[in-house]
CSV table of N, CA and C and ligand atoms in Angstrom, one decimal:
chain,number,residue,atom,x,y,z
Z,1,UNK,N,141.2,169.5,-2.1
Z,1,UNK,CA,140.3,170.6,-2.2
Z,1,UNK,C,139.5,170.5,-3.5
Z,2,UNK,N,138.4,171.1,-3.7
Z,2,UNK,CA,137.5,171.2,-4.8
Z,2,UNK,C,137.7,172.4,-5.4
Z,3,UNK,N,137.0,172.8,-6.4
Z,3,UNK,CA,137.0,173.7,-7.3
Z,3,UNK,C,135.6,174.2,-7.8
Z,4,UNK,N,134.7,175.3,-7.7
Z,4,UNK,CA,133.5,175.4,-7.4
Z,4,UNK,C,133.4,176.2,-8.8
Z,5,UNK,N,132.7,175.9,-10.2
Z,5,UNK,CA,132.3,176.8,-11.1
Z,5,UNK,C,131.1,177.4,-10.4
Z,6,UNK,N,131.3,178.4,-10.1
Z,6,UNK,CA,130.2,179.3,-9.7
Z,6,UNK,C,129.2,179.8,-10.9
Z,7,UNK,N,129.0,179.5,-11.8
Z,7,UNK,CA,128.7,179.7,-13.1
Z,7,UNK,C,127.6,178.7,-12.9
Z,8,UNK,N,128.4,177.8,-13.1
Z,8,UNK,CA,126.9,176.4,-12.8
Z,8,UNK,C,126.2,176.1,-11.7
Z,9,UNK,N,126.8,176.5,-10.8
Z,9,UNK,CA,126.5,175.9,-9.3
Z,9,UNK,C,125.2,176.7,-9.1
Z,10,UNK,N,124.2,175.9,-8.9
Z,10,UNK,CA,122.8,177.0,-8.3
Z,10,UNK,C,122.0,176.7,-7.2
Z,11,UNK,N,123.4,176.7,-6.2
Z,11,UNK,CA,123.6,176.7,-4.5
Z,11,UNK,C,122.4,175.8,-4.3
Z,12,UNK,N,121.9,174.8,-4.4
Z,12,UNK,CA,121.2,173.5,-4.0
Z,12,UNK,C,121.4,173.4,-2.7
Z,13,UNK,N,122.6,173.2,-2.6
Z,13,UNK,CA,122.9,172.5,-0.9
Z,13,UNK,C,123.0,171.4,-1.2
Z,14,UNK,N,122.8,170.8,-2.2
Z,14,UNK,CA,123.0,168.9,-2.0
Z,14,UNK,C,124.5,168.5,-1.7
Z,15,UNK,N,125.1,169.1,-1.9
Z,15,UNK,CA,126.4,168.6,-2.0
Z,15,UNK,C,126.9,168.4,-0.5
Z,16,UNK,N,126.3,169.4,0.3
Z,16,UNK,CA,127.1,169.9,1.1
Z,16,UNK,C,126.4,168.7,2.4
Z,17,UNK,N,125.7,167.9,1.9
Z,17,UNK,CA,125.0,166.8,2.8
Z,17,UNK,C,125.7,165.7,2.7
Z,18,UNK,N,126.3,165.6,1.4
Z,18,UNK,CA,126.8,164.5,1.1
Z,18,UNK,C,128.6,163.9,1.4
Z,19,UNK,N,129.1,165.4,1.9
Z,19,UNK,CA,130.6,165.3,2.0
Z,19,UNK,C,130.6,164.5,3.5
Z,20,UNK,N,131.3,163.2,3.7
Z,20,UNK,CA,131.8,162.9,5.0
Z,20,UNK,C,132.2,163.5,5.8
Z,21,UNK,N,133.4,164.8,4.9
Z,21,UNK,CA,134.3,165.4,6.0
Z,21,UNK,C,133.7,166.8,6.6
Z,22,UNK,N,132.1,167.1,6.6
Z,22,UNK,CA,131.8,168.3,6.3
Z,22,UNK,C,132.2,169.4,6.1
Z,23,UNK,N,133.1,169.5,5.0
Z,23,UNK,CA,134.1,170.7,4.6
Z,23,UNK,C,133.6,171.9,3.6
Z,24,UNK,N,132.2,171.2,3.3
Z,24,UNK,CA,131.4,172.3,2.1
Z,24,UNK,C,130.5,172.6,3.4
Z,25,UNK,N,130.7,174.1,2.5
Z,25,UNK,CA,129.4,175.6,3.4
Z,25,UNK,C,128.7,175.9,2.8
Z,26,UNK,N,127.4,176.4,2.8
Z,26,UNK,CA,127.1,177.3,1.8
Z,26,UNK,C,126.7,178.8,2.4
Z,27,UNK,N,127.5,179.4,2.1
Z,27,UNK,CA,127.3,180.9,2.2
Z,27,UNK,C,126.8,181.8,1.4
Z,28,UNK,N,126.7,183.5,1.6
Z,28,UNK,CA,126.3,184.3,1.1
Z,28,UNK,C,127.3,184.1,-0.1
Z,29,UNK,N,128.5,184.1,-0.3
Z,29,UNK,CA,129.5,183.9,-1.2
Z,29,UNK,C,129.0,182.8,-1.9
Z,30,UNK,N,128.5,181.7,-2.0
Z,30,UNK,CA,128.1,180.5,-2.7
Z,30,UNK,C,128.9,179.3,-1.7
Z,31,UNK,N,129.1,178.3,-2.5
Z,31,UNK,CA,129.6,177.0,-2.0
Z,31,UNK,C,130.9,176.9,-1.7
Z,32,UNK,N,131.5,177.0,0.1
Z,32,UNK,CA,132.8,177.5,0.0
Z,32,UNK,C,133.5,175.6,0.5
Z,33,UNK,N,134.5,175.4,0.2
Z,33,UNK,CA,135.3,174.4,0.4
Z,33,UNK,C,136.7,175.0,1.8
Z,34,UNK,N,136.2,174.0,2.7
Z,34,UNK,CA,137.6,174.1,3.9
Z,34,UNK,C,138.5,173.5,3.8
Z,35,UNK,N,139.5,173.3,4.7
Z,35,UNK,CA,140.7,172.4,4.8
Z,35,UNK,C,140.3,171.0,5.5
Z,36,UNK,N,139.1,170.5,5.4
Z,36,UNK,CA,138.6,169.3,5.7
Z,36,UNK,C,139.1,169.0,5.0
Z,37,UNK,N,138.7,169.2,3.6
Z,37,UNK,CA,138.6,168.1,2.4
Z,37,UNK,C,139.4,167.7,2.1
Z,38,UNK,N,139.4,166.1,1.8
Z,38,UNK,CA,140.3,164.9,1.5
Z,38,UNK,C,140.4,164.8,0.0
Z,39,UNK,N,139.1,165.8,-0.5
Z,39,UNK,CA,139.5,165.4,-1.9
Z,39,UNK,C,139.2,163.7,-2.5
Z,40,UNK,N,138.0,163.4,-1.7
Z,40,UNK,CA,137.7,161.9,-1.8
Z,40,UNK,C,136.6,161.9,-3.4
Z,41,UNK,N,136.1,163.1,-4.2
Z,41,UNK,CA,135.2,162.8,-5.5
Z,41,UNK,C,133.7,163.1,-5.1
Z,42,UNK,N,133.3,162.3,-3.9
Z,42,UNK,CA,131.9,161.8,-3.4
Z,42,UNK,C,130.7,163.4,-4.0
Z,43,UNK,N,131.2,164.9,-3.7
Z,43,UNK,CA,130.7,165.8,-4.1
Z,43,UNK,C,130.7,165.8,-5.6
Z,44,UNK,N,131.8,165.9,-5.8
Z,44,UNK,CA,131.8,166.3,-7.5
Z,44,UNK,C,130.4,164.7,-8.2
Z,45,UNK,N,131.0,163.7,-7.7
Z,45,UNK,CA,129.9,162.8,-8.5
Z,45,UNK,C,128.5,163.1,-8.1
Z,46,UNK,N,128.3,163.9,-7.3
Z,46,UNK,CA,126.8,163.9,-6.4
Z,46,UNK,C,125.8,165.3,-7.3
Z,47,UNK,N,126.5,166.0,-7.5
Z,47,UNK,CA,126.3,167.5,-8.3
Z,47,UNK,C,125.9,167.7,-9.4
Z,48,UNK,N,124.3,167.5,-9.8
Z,48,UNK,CA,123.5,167.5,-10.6
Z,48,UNK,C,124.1,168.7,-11.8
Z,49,UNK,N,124.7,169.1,-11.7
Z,49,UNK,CA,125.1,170.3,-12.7
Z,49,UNK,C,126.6,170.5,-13.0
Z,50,UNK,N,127.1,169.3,-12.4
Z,50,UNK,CA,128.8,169.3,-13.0
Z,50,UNK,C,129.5,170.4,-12.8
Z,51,UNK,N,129.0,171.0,-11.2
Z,51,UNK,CA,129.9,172.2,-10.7
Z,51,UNK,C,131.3,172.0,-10.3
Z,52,UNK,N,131.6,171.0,-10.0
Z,52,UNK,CA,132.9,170.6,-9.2
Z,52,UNK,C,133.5,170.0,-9.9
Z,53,UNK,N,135.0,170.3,-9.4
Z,53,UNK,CA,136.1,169.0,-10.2
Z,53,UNK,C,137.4,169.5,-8.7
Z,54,UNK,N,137.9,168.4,-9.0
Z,54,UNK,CA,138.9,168.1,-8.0
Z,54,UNK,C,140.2,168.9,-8.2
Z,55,UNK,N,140.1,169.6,-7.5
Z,55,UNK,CA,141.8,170.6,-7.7
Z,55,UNK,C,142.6,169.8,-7.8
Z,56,UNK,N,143.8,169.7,-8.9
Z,56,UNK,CA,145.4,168.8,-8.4
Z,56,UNK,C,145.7,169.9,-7.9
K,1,LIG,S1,125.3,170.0,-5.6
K,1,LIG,FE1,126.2,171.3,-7.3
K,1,LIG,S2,124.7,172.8,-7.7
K,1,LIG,FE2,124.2,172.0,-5.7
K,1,LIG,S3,125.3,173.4,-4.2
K,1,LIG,FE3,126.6,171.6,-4.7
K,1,LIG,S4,127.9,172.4,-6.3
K,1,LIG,FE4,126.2,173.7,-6.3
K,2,LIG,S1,135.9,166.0,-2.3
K,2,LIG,FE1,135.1,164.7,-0.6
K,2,LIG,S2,135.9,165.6,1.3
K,2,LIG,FE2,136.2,167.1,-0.4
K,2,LIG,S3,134.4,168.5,-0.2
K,2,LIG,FE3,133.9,166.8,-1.7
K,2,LIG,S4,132.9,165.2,-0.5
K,2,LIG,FE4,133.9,166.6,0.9
């Protein structure tokens, strides 16, 4: 699972193109993460504003 600073994040939508597992949304709430995610990085490196980091 990812970890979304909502702070930085200024809901682009790029990310959510970029995930294989399509597990990012973007909703009224901002950028929500599902139980897709493998947790494979590919978002967090793609996110022009350093919104994401990888939950342990
Ligand atoms: S790429 Fe970054 S700024 Fe854009 S929606 Fe995703 S997390 Fe937010
Ligand atoms: S870490 Fe990988 S699987 Fe998880 S949301 Fe990001 S791109 Fe998708």
């Amino acid at each position: 699972m990812i970890e979304v600073n909502k702070n930085l994040c200024m809901r682009c939508g790029g990310c959510v193109a970029t995930c294989p597992k399509a597990a990012l949304t973007l909703t009224e709430h901002g950028l929500e993460c599902d139980n897709r995610c493998v947790s494979c990085g590919t978002c967090v490196n793609f996110c022009p504003v350093g919104a994401l980091k990888v939950k342990k």
